[in-house]
Tab-separated table of C-alpha atoms in Angstrom:
chain	number	residue	atom	x	y	z
A	9	MET	CA	0.002	-0.061	-0.256
A	10	PRO	CA	1.306	3.784	-0.553
A	11	LYS	CA	2.747	5.082	2.223
A	12	VAL	CA	0.847	8.265	1.989
A	13	SER	CA	-3.247	7.979	0.735
A	14	ASP	CA	-3.998	9.603	-1.913
A	15	GLY	CA	-7.828	9.357	-1.660
A	16	HIS	CA	-8.551	6.166	-2.321
A	17	PRO	CA	-10.008	4.109	-0.316
A	18	SER	CA	-8.082	1.053	0.154
A	19	TYR	CA	-9.553	-2.912	1.220
A	20	LEU	CA	-7.829	-5.434	2.498
A	21	VAL	CA	-8.973	-8.859	-0.108
A	22	VAL	CA	-7.921	-11.848	2.355
A	23	ASN	CA	-7.667	-15.474	-0.545
A	24	ALA	CA	-8.862	-17.370	1.539
A	25	ASP	CA	-9.851	-19.955	-2.170
A	26	GLU	CA	-7.484	-22.809	-1.698
A	27	SER	CA	-6.451	-23.892	-4.983
A	28	GLU	CA	-4.006	-25.354	-5.129
A	29	PRO	CA	-4.330	-29.394	-5.314
A	30	GLU	CA	-4.193	-31.191	-2.335
A	31	ILE	CA	-3.923	-28.132	0.247
A	32	CYS	CA	-6.148	-27.651	3.440
A	33	LYS	CA	-4.277	-25.670	4.981
A	34	ASP	CA	-6.219	-22.640	5.150
A	35	LYS	CA	-9.300	-24.608	6.407
A	36	GLU	CA	-8.117	-25.730	9.176
A	37	ILE	CA	-6.622	-22.404	9.836
A	38	MET	CA	-10.096	-21.426	9.403
A	39	ARG	CA	-11.337	-23.546	12.682
A	40	GLN	CA	-9.929	-20.467	14.402
A	41	VAL	CA	-11.511	-17.937	13.033
A	42	HIS	CA	-11.521	-14.659	15.483
A	43	LYS	CA	-7.686	-14.760	14.835
A	44	LEU	CA	-8.987	-14.617	10.933
A	45	LEU	CA	-11.276	-11.395	12.317
A	46	ASP	CA	-8.607	-10.057	14.652
A	47	GLY	CA	-5.223	-10.363	12.305
A	48	CYS	CA	-8.146	-8.922	9.517
A	49	LEU	CA	-8.784	-5.292	12.213
A	50	ILE	CA	-4.708	-5.821	12.582
A	51	ALA	CA	-3.067	-5.545	8.573
A	52	GLY	CA	-6.408	-2.948	7.543
A	53	VAL	CA	-5.260	-0.882	10.188
A	54	GLY	CA	-1.853	-1.446	9.104
A	55	MET	CA	-2.407	-0.617	5.673
A	56	ARG	CA	-5.336	2.333	6.191
A	57	ALA	CA	-7.586	-0.007	4.923
A	58	SER	CA	-11.991	0.390	5.555
A	59	ALA	CA	-13.144	-2.950	5.362
A	60	ALA	CA	-11.662	-6.238	4.221
A	61	TYR	CA	-13.419	-8.663	2.005
A	62	ILE	CA	-12.685	-12.287	3.176
A	63	TYR	CA	-12.626	-14.775	-0.309
A	64	ILE	CA	-13.828	-18.023	1.416
A	65	ARG	CA	-13.746	-21.599	-1.022
A	66	GLY	CA	-17.352	-22.049	-1.706
A	67	GLU	CA	-17.007	-25.245	-1.153
A	68	TYR	CA	-15.883	-24.653	2.921
A	69	VAL	CA	-19.535	-23.976	4.102
A	70	ASN	CA	-18.547	-25.164	7.473
A	71	GLU	CA	-15.665	-22.879	7.507
A	72	ARG	CA	-17.882	-19.856	5.787
A	73	LYS	CA	-20.981	-20.548	8.197
A	74	ASN	CA	-17.907	-20.326	11.484
A	75	LEU	CA	-16.741	-17.491	9.805
A	76	GLU	CA	-20.067	-16.031	9.475
A	77	ARG	CA	-20.661	-16.886	12.995
A	78	ALA	CA	-17.607	-15.272	14.335
A	79	ARG	CA	-17.695	-11.743	11.955
A	80	LYS	CA	-21.395	-11.647	14.030
A	81	GLU	CA	-20.462	-11.574	17.786
A	82	ALA	CA	-17.597	-9.629	16.837
A	83	TYR	CA	-19.627	-6.514	14.921
A	84	GLU	CA	-22.029	-7.066	18.129
A	85	ALA	CA	-19.077	-6.718	20.936
A	86	GLY	CA	-18.051	-4.116	18.966
A	87	LEU	CA	-14.689	-5.377	17.509
A	88	LEU	CA	-15.592	-4.505	13.578
A	89	GLY	CA	-17.590	-1.886	12.524
A	90	LYS	CA	-18.036	1.818	12.674
A	91	ASN	CA	-15.696	2.828	15.991
A	92	ALA	CA	-14.340	-0.635	15.787
A	93	CYS	CA	-12.979	-1.778	19.371
A	94	ALA	CA	-14.020	1.683	20.821
A	95	SER	CA	-10.648	3.167	18.594
A	96	GLY	CA	-12.922	6.043	16.255
A	97	TYR	CA	-11.369	3.891	13.154
A	98	ASP	CA	-14.269	2.057	11.316
A	99	PHE	CA	-13.556	-1.051	9.719
A	100	ASP	CA	-15.632	-3.710	8.291
A	101	VAL	CA	-15.823	-7.438	7.215
A	102	HIS	CA	-17.319	-9.069	3.658
A	103	ILE	CA	-17.417	-12.416	3.565
A	104	HIS	CA	-18.131	-14.227	-0.112
A	105	PHE	CA	-17.212	-17.369	-1.199
A	106	GLY	CA	-16.379	-18.750	-4.574
A	107	ALA	CA	-17.751	-21.144	-6.704
A	108	GLY	CA	-14.967	-22.577	-7.904
A	109	ALA	CA	-11.219	-21.944	-7.999
A	110	SER	CA	-10.558	-18.349	-8.181
A	111	PHE	CA	-7.193	-17.451	-7.555
A	112	VAL	CA	-7.830	-13.746	-5.777
A	113	VAL	CA	-4.894	-11.806	-5.678
A	114	ASN	CA	-4.470	-8.812	-7.011
A	115	LYS	CA	-7.677	-6.379	-8.001
A	116	GLN	CA	-7.836	-8.658	-11.719
A	117	HIS	CA	-7.977	-11.323	-10.982
A	118	PHE	CA	-10.181	-9.922	-7.762
A	119	TRP	CA	-12.882	-8.324	-9.960
A	120	ARG	CA	-13.270	-11.283	-12.496
A	121	ALA	CA	-13.745	-14.184	-9.985
A	122	LEU	CA	-16.501	-11.793	-8.563
A	123	LYS	CA	-17.673	-11.266	-11.985
A	124	GLU	CA	-17.760	-14.733	-12.694
A	125	ASN	CA	-19.588	-15.671	-8.957
A	126	LYS	CA	-23.246	-15.373	-10.674
A	127	GLY	CA	-24.578	-16.971	-7.985
A	128	ASN	CA	-23.121	-15.276	-4.531
A	129	GLN	CA	-23.044	-11.298	-6.123
A	130	ASP	CA	-21.492	-8.776	-2.654
A	131	TRP	CA	-23.740	-6.137	-5.294
A	132	SER	CA	-22.322	-3.131	-1.979
A	133	LEU	CA	-18.488	-4.168	-3.653
A	134	LEU	CA	-19.104	-4.402	-7.302
A	135	SER	CA	-20.483	-0.755	-6.732
A	136	LEU	CA	-17.669	0.553	-5.720
A	137	LEU	CA	-14.998	-0.974	-7.773
A	138	MET	CA	-16.782	-0.487	-10.633
A	139	GLN	CA	-17.894	3.268	-10.110
A	140	ASP	CA	-13.672	4.069	-9.529
A	141	TYR	CA	-12.100	0.727	-9.912
A	142	MET	CA	-8.765	1.763	-10.834
A	143	ALA	CA	-8.408	3.870	-7.915
A	144	VAL	CA	-9.857	2.123	-4.998
A	145	GLN	CA	-6.415	0.667	-4.107
A	146	LEU	CA	-6.518	-3.841	-2.248
A	147	GLN	CA	-3.968	-5.155	-0.847
A	148	SER	CA	-3.874	-9.579	-1.263
A	149	GLN	CA	-2.832	-11.984	1.182
A	150	MET	CA	-3.116	-15.124	2.374
A	151	LEU	CA	-5.142	-16.476	4.730
A	152	GLU	CA	-2.215	-17.821	6.766
A	153	THR	CA	-0.220	-13.941	6.984
A	154	VAL	CA	-3.472	-12.623	8.502
A	155	ALA	CA	-4.410	-15.028	10.497
A	156	VAL	CA	-0.746	-14.907	12.495
A	157	SER	CA	-0.584	-11.478	12.448
A	158	PRO	CA	-1.715	-11.358	15.989
A	159	THR	CA	0.532	-13.982	17.304
A	160	ILE	CA	3.255	-12.284	15.896
A	161	LEU	CA	2.198	-9.199	17.477
A	162	ARG	CA	1.217	-10.546	21.128
A	163	ARG	CA	4.585	-12.803	21.125
A	164	GLY	CA	6.927	-10.935	19.894
A	165	PRO	CA	9.000	-10.828	16.148
A	166	GLU	CA	11.913	-12.250	17.869
A	167	TRP	CA	9.945	-15.215	18.971
A	168	PHE	CA	8.370	-15.718	15.088
A	169	SER	CA	11.842	-15.447	14.226
A	170	SER	CA	13.429	-17.735	16.420
A	171	PHE	CA	11.900	-20.912	14.464
A	172	GLY	CA	13.305	-21.398	11.390
A	173	ARG	CA	17.070	-20.970	10.115
A	174	LYS	CA	18.724	-17.576	8.959
A	175	ASN	CA	17.537	-15.603	6.684
A	176	ASN	CA	14.717	-18.330	6.926
A	177	SER	CA	13.083	-18.200	9.989
A	178	GLY	CA	9.531	-17.956	11.213
A	179	THR	CA	6.696	-20.710	10.772
A	180	LYS	CA	4.838	-22.316	7.840
A	181	LEU	CA	1.955	-24.926	7.799
A	182	PHE	CA	2.212	-27.511	5.123
A	183	CYS	CA	-0.017	-29.805	4.500
A	184	VAL	CA	1.531	-33.569	3.454
């Protein structure tokens, strides 16, 4: 994201599509949906985003329902929405589930994934993007990156970098 805002809105896009063959790490991470929502808020504040859009694989029905339930709880508790966490910062989280493998890595992929998924359109997002498509700032992140950020901030970067080897530190979830 640009260090200085150009006045256009910024959004965080979280890729939970998991379209890589034989990988199920996102599904495992989404069992702790509150960490994901916390990570969205932390990343959103850091990049001056007004909202996060989580693009979740359509086949992950239970995970989506759990995420929607957690999101509702977070709004009710005042952790998301207007004045999120009583901080004066407004931040919304939207969930969009796909109809197949659409890998969302940038504006063009995100736009195409929304347009091609006729069964589940978030019309408010579509109209927003259509109004000012090229000016909107999108930052796409993988689910794993966003979900681990609250733990890194709580325990510190030294803790995170204590795992692994020099120049290749931190944790990584693999599916074998």
